[in-house]
CSV table of C-alpha atoms in Angstrom, one decimal:
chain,number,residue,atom,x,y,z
A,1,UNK,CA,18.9,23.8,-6.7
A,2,UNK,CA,19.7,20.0,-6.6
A,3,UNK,CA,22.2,17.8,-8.1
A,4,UNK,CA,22.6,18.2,-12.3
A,5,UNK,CA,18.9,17.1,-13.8
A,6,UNK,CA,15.6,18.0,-12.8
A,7,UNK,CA,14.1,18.6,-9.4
A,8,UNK,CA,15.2,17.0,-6.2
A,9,UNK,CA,12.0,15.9,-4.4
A,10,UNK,CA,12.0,15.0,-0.5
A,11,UNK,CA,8.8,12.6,0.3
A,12,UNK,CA,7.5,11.8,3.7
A,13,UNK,CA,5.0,9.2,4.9
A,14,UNK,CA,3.6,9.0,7.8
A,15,UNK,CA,0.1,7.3,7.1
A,16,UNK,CA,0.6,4.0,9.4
A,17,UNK,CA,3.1,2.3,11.5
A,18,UNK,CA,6.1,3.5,9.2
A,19,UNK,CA,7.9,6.9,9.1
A,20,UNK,CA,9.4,7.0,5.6
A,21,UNK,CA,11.7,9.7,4.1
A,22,UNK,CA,12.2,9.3,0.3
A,23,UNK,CA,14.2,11.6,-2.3
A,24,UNK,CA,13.7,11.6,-6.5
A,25,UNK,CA,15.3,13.0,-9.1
A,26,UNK,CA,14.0,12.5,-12.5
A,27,UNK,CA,12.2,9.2,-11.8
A,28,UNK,CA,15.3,8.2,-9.8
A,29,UNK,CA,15.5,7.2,-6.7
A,30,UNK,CA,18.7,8.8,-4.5
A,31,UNK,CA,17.9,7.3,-1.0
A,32,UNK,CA,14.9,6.5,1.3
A,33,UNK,CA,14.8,5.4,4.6
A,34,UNK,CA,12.1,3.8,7.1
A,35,UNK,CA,11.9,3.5,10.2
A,36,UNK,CA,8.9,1.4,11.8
A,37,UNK,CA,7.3,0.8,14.8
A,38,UNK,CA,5.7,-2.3,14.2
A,39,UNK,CA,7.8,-4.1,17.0
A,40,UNK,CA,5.9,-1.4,20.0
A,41,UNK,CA,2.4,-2.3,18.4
A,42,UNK,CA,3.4,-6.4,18.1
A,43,UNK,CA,1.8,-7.3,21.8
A,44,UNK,CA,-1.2,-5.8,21.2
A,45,UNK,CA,-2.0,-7.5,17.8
A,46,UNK,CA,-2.4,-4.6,15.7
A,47,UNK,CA,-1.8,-1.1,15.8
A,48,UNK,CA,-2.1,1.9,18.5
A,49,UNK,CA,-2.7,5.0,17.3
A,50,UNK,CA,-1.5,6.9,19.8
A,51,UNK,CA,1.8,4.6,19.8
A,52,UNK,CA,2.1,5.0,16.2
A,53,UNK,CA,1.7,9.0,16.4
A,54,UNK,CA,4.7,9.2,18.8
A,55,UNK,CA,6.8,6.6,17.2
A,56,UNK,CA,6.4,9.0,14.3
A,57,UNK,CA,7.4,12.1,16.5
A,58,UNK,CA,10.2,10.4,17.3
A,59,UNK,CA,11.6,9.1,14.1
A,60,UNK,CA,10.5,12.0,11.8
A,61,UNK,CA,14.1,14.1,12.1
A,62,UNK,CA,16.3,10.9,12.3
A,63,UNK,CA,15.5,9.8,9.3
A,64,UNK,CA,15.2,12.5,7.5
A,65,UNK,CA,18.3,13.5,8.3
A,66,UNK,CA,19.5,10.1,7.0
A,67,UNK,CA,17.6,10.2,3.9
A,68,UNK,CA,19.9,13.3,2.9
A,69,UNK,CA,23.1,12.1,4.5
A,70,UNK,CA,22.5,8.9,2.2
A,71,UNK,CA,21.7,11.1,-1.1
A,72,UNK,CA,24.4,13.4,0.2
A,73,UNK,CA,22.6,16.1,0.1
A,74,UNK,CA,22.1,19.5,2.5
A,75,UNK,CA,18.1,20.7,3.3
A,76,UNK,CA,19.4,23.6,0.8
A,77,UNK,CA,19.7,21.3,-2.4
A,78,UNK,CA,15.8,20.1,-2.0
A,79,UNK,CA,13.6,21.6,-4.6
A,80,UNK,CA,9.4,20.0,-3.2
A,81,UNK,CA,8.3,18.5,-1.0
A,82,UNK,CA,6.0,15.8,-0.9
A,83,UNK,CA,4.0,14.3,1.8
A,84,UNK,CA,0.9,12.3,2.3
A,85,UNK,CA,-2.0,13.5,3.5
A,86,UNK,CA,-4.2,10.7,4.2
A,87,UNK,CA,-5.6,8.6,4.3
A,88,UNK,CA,-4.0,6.9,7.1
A,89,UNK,CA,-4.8,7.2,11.2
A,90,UNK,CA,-5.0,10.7,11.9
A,91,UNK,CA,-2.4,11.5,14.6
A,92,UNK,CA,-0.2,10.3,12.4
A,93,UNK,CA,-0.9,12.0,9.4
A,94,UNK,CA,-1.1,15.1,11.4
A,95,UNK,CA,3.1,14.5,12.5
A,96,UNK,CA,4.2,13.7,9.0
A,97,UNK,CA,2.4,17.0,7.7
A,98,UNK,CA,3.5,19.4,10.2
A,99,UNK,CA,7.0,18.2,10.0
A,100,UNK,CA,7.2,18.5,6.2
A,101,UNK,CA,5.6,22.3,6.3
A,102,UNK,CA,8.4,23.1,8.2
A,103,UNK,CA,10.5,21.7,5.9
A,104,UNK,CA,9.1,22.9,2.9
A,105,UNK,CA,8.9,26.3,4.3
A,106,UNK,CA,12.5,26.1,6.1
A,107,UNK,CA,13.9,25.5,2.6
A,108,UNK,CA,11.3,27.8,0.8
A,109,UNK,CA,10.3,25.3,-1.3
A,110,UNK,CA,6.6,23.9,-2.5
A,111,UNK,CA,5.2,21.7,-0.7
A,112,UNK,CA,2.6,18.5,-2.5
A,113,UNK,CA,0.2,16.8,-0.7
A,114,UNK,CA,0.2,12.9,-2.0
A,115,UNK,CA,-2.7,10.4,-1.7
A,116,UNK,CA,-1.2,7.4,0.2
A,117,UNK,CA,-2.5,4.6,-2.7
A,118,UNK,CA,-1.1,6.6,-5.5
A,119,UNK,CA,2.3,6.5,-4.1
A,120,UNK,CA,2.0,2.5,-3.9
A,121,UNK,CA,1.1,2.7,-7.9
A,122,UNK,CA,4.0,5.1,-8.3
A,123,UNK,CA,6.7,2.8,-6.1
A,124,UNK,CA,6.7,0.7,-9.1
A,125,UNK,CA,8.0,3.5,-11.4
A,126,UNK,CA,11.0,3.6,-9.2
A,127,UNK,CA,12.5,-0.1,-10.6
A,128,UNK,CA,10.9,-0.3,-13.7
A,129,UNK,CA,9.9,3.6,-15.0
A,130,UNK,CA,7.1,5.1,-16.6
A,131,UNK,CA,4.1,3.8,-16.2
A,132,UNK,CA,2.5,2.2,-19.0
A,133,UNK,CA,-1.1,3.8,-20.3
A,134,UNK,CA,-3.1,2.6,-19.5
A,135,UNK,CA,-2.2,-0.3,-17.0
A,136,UNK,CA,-4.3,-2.2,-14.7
A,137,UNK,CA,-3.5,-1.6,-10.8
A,138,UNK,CA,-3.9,-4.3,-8.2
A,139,UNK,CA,-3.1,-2.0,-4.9
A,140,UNK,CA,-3.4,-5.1,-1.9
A,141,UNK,CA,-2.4,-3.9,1.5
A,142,UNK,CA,-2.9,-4.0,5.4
A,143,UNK,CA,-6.1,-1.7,4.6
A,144,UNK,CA,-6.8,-1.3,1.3
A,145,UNK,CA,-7.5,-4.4,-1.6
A,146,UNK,CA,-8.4,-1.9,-5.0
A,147,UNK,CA,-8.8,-2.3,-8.6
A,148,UNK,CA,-7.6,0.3,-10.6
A,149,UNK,CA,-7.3,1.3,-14.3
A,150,UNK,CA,-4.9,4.0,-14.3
A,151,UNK,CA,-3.6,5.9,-17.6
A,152,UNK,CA,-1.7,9.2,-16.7
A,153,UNK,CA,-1.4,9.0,-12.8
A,154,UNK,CA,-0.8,12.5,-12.0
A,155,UNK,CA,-3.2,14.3,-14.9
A,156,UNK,CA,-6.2,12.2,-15.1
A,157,UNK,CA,-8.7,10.7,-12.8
A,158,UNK,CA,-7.9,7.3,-11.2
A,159,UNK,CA,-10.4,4.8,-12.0
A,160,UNK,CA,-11.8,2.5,-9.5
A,161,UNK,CA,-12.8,-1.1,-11.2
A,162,UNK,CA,-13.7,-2.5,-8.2
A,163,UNK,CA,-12.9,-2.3,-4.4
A,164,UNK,CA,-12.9,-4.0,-1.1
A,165,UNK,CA,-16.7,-4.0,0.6
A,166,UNK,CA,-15.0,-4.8,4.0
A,167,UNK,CA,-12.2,-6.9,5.0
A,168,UNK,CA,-9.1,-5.7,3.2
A,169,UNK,CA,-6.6,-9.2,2.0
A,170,UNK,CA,-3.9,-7.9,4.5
A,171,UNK,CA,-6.8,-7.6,7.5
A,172,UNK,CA,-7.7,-11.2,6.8
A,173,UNK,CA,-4.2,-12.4,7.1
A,174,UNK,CA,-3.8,-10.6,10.6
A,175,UNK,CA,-7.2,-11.9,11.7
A,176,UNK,CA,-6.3,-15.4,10.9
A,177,UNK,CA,-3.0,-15.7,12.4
A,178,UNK,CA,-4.2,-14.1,15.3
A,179,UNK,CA,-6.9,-17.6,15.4
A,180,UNK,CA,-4.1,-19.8,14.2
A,181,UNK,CA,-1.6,-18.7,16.9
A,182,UNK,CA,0.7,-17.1,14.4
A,183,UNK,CA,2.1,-13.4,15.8
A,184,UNK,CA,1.3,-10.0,14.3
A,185,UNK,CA,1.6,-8.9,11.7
A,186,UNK,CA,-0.1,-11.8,9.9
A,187,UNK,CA,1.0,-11.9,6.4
A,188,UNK,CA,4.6,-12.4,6.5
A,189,UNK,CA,3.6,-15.1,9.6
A,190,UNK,CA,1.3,-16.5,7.4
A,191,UNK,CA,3.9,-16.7,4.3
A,192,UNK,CA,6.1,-18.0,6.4
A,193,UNK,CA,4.2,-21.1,7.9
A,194,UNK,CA,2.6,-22.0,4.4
A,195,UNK,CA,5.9,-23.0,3.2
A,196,UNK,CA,5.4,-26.2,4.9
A,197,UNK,CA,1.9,-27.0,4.7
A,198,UNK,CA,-0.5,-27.8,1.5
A,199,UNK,CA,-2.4,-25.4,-0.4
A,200,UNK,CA,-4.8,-28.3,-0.6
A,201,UNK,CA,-5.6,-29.2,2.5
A,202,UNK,CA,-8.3,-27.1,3.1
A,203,UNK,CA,-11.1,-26.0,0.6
A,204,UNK,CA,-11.5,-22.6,1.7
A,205,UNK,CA,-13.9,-20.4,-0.6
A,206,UNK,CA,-13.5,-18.1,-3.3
A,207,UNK,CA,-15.5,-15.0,-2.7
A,208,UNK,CA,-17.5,-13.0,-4.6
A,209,UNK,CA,-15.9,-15.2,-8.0
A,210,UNK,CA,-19.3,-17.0,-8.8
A,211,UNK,CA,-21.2,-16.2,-12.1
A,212,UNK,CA,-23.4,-12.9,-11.0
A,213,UNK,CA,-21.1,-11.3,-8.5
A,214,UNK,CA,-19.3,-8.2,-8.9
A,215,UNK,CA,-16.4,-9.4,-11.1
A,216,UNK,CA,-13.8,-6.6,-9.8
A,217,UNK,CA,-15.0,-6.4,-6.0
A,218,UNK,CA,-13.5,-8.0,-3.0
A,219,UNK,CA,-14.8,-9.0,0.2
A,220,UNK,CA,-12.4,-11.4,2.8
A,221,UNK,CA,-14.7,-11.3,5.5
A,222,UNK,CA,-16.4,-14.8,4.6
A,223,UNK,CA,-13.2,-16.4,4.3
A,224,UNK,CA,-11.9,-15.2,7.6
A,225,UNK,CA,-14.8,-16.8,9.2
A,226,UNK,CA,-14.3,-19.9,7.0
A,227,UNK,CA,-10.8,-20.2,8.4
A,228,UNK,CA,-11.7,-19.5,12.0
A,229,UNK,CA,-15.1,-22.0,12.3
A,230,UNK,CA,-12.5,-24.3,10.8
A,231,UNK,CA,-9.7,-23.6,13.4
A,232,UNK,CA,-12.5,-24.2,16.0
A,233,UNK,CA,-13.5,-27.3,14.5
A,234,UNK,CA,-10.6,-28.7,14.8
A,235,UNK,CA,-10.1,-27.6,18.2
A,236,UNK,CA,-13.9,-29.0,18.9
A,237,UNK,CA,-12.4,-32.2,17.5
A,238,UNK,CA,-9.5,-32.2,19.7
A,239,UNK,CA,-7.3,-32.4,17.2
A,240,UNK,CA,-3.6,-30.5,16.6
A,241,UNK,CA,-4.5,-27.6,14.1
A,242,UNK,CA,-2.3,-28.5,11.5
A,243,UNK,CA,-1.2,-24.6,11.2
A,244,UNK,CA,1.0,-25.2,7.8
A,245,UNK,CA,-1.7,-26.2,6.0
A,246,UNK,CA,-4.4,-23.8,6.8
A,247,UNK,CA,-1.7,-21.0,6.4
A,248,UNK,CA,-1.1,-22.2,3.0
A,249,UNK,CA,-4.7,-23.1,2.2
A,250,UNK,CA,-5.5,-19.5,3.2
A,251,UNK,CA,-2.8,-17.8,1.7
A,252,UNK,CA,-3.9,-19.9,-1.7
A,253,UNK,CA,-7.7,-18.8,-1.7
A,254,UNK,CA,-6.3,-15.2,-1.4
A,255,UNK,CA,-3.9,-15.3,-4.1
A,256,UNK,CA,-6.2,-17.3,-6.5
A,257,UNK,CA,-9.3,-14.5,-5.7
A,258,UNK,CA,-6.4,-11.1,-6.3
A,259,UNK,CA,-5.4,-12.5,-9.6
A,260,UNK,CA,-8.4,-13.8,-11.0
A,261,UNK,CA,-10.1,-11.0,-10.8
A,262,UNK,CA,-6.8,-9.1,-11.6
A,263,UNK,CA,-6.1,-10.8,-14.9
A,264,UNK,CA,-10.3,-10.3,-16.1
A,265,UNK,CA,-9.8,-6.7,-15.5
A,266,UNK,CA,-6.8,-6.8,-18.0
A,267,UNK,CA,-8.7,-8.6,-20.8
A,268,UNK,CA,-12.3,-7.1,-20.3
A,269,UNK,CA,-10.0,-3.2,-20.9
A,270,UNK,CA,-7.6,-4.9,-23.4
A,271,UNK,CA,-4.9,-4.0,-21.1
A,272,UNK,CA,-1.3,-5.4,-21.3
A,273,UNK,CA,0.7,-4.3,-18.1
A,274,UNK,CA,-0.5,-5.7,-14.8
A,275,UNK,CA,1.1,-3.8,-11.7
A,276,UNK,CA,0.6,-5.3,-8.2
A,277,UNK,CA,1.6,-3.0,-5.4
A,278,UNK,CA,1.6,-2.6,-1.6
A,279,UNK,CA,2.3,-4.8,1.5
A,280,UNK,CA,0.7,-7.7,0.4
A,281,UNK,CA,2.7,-8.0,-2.9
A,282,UNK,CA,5.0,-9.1,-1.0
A,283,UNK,CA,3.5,-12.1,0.2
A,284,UNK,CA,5.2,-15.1,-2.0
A,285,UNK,CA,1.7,-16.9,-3.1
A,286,UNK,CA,0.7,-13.4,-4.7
A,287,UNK,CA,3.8,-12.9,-7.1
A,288,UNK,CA,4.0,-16.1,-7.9
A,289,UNK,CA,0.6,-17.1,-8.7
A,290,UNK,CA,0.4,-13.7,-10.6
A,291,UNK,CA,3.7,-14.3,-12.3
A,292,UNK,CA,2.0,-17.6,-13.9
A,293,UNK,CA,-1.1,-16.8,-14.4
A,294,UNK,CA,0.0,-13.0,-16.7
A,295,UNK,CA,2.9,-15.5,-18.5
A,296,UNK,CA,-0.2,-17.9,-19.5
A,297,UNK,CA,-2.3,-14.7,-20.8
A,298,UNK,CA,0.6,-12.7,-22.5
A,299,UNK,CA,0.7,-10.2,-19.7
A,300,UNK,CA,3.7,-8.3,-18.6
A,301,UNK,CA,3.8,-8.5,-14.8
A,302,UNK,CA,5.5,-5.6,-12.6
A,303,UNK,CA,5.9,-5.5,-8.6
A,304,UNK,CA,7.8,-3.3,-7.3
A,305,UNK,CA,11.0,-5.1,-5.2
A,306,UNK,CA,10.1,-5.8,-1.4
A,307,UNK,CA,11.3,-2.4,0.1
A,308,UNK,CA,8.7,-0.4,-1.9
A,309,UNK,CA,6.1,-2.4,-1.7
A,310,UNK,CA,5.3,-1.3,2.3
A,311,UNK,CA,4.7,2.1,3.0
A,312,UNK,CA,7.8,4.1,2.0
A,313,UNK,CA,8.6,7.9,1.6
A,314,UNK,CA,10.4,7.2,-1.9
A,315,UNK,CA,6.9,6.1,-2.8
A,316,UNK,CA,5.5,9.9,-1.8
A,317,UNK,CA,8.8,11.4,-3.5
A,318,UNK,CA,8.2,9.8,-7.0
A,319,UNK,CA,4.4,10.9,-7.0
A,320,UNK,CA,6.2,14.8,-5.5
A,321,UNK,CA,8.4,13.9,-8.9
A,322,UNK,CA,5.8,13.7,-11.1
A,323,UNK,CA,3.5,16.1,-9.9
A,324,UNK,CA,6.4,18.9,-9.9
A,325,UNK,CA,7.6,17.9,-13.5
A,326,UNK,CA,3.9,17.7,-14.8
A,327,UNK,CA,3.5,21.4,-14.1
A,328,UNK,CA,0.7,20.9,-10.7
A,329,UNK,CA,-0.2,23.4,-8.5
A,330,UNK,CA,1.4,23.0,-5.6
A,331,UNK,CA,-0.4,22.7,-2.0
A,332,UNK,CA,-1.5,26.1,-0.4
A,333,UNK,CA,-0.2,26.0,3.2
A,334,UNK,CA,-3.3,25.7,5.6
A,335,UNK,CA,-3.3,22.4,4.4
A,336,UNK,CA,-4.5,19.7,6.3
A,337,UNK,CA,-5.3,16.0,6.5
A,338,UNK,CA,-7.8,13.8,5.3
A,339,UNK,CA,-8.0,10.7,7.5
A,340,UNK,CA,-10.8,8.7,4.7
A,341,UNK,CA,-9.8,10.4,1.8
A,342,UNK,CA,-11.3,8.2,-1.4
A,343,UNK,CA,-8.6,7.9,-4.3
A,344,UNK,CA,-9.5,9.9,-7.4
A,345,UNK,CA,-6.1,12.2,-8.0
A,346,UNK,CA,-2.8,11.4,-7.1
A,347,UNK,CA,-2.7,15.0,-5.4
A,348,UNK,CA,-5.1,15.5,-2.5
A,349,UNK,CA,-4.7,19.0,-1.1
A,350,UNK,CA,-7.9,19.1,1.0
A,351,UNK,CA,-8.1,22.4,2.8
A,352,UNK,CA,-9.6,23.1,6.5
A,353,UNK,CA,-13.4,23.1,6.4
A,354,UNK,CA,-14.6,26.5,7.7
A,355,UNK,CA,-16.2,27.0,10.9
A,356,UNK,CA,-19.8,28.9,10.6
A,357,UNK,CA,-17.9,32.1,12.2
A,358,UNK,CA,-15.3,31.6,9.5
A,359,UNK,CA,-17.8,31.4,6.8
């Protein structure tokens, strides 16, 4: 049994280019650690599966062990285990999951399997508790731009206002710097270069935010062409692409488009609590534009602090958390991985399909 309190709850993610360990207690978070290998997939502009899959191999025991050493904590005084089990790229997924069955079973514990995007809505319980019900979501990542109206995470379905139809915010941000000459990954490149340059500049659109469209749905495909026919036009022109300012022009149409439509979702379901979570809530334009426009609208504003808003293990370990003190049924052990898996529970146990023989 773990420290005085409720259960102590190891978490592992593995989805991406990060190999997170996280431990909870109570709501509490006692240590995580990441280890990434963003640096090995930097040359080639995005991310190698296979890369990613080893770096993961790799890292898995290291910080694990750290993750306890931190808590200070032995293997013996973990009560769950929690891991994610898509989606993600499936090499990946496939280390995390193996290494945290034999975990789970080394210390004869349960083991959860975790839908990636709930443990980015549950980071946030991890600096400012509880989740309010219900609260409106805004999950904006590398992958993944979704609008959520969530009540109880772990009891009841999660329900999807709107979602991204193909480029997610963070993929336009890569895509773009990779035209303006900014390296990988994009957002924080881009961040960083429209700190200099004026949001102004360059009227890039706002889509799908015209009277008629889809009021909760994204799509950053048509701006990511906006922004490269305009790179090219200025390279047509044989002018210096003035990099600041289309950084910052971009960065503005994204943040204007997130909390629009963010801040409609709250007053169209009469919700008070706006949570924005995942890699791109850390991008500066996002949490401050949000921060003005909820304080205009009486809305309380929560983002989790930079650490938890990339892919974590402490995020994994506070879903683990709530699922163990919520009463779930844990995962059986032939579970396996779901590469695609659409968000509807904050548990996702999917089990081997049979083969004909089999069945």
């Amino acid at each position: 049994m773990g420290p005085v309190g409720g259960p102590v709850v190891l978490g592992i993610e593995s989805s991406c280019d990060e190999t997170g360990a996280g431990i909870v207690q109570d709501g509490r978070l006692l240590a995580h650690v990441v280890a990434s290998s963003m640096d090995e997939h930097a040359r080639f502009g995005g991310v190698v599966p296979e890369i990613a899959a080893r770096a993961h191999l790799e890292a898995f025991t290291p910080v694990v062990r750290e993750a306890l050493d931190r808590a200070g904590l032995g293997l013996g005084r973990i009560d769950a285990v929690a891991v994610t089990t898509g989606p993600g790229l499936s090499g990946a997924l496939q280390v995390g999951l193996a290494g945290a069955k034999s975990l789970a079973y080394g210390a004869g514990v349960p083991l959860y399997g975790v839908h990636h995007l709930a443990g980015h809505v549950a980071a946030d319980t991890l600096e400012h508790g509880p989740l309010p019900t219900p609260c409106v979501v805004l999950i904006v990542s590398g992958g993944h731009t979704s609008l959520l109206l969530v009540r109880d995470l772990v009891r009841e379905p999660i329900v999807h206002l709107g979602d991204t139809l193909d480029d997610a915010a963070g993929e336009c941000f890569d895509k773009v710097a990779r035209v303006l000459g900014l390296p990988y990954p994009g957002g924080p490149a881009i961040d960083r270069a429209a700190r200099e340059g004026d949001p102004r500049a360059v009227d890039f659109p706002r889509p799908l935010t015209r009277p008629g469209d889809d009021p909760y749905a994204f799509s950053f495909s048509g701006l990511k062409t906006a922004a490269a026919r305009w790179v090219e036009r200025q390279r047509l022109g044989g002018e210096e692409v003035p990099v600041a300012d289309g950084a910052a022009a971009l960065q503005e149409a994204v943040a204007d488009v997130l909390t629009r439509k963010a801040l409609a979702a709250c007053r169209a379901h009469d919700v008070r609590t706006l949570i924005v979570v995942g890699g791109v809530a850390a991008n500066s334009r996002v949490r401050g534009l949000a921060e003005e426009r909820c304080a205009a609208a009486g809305i309380e504003l929560r983002v989790p602090p930079m650490t938890l808003c990339t892919d974590n293990g402490a995020m994994i370990a506070a879903v683990g958390d709530l699922l163990v003190r919520a009463g779930a049924e844990p995962a059986p052990l032939e579970v396996s991985i779901d590469p695609s898996a659409p968000l509807e529970y904050a548990s996702l146990t999917p089990l081997p399909a049979l083969s004909p023989r089999a069945a």
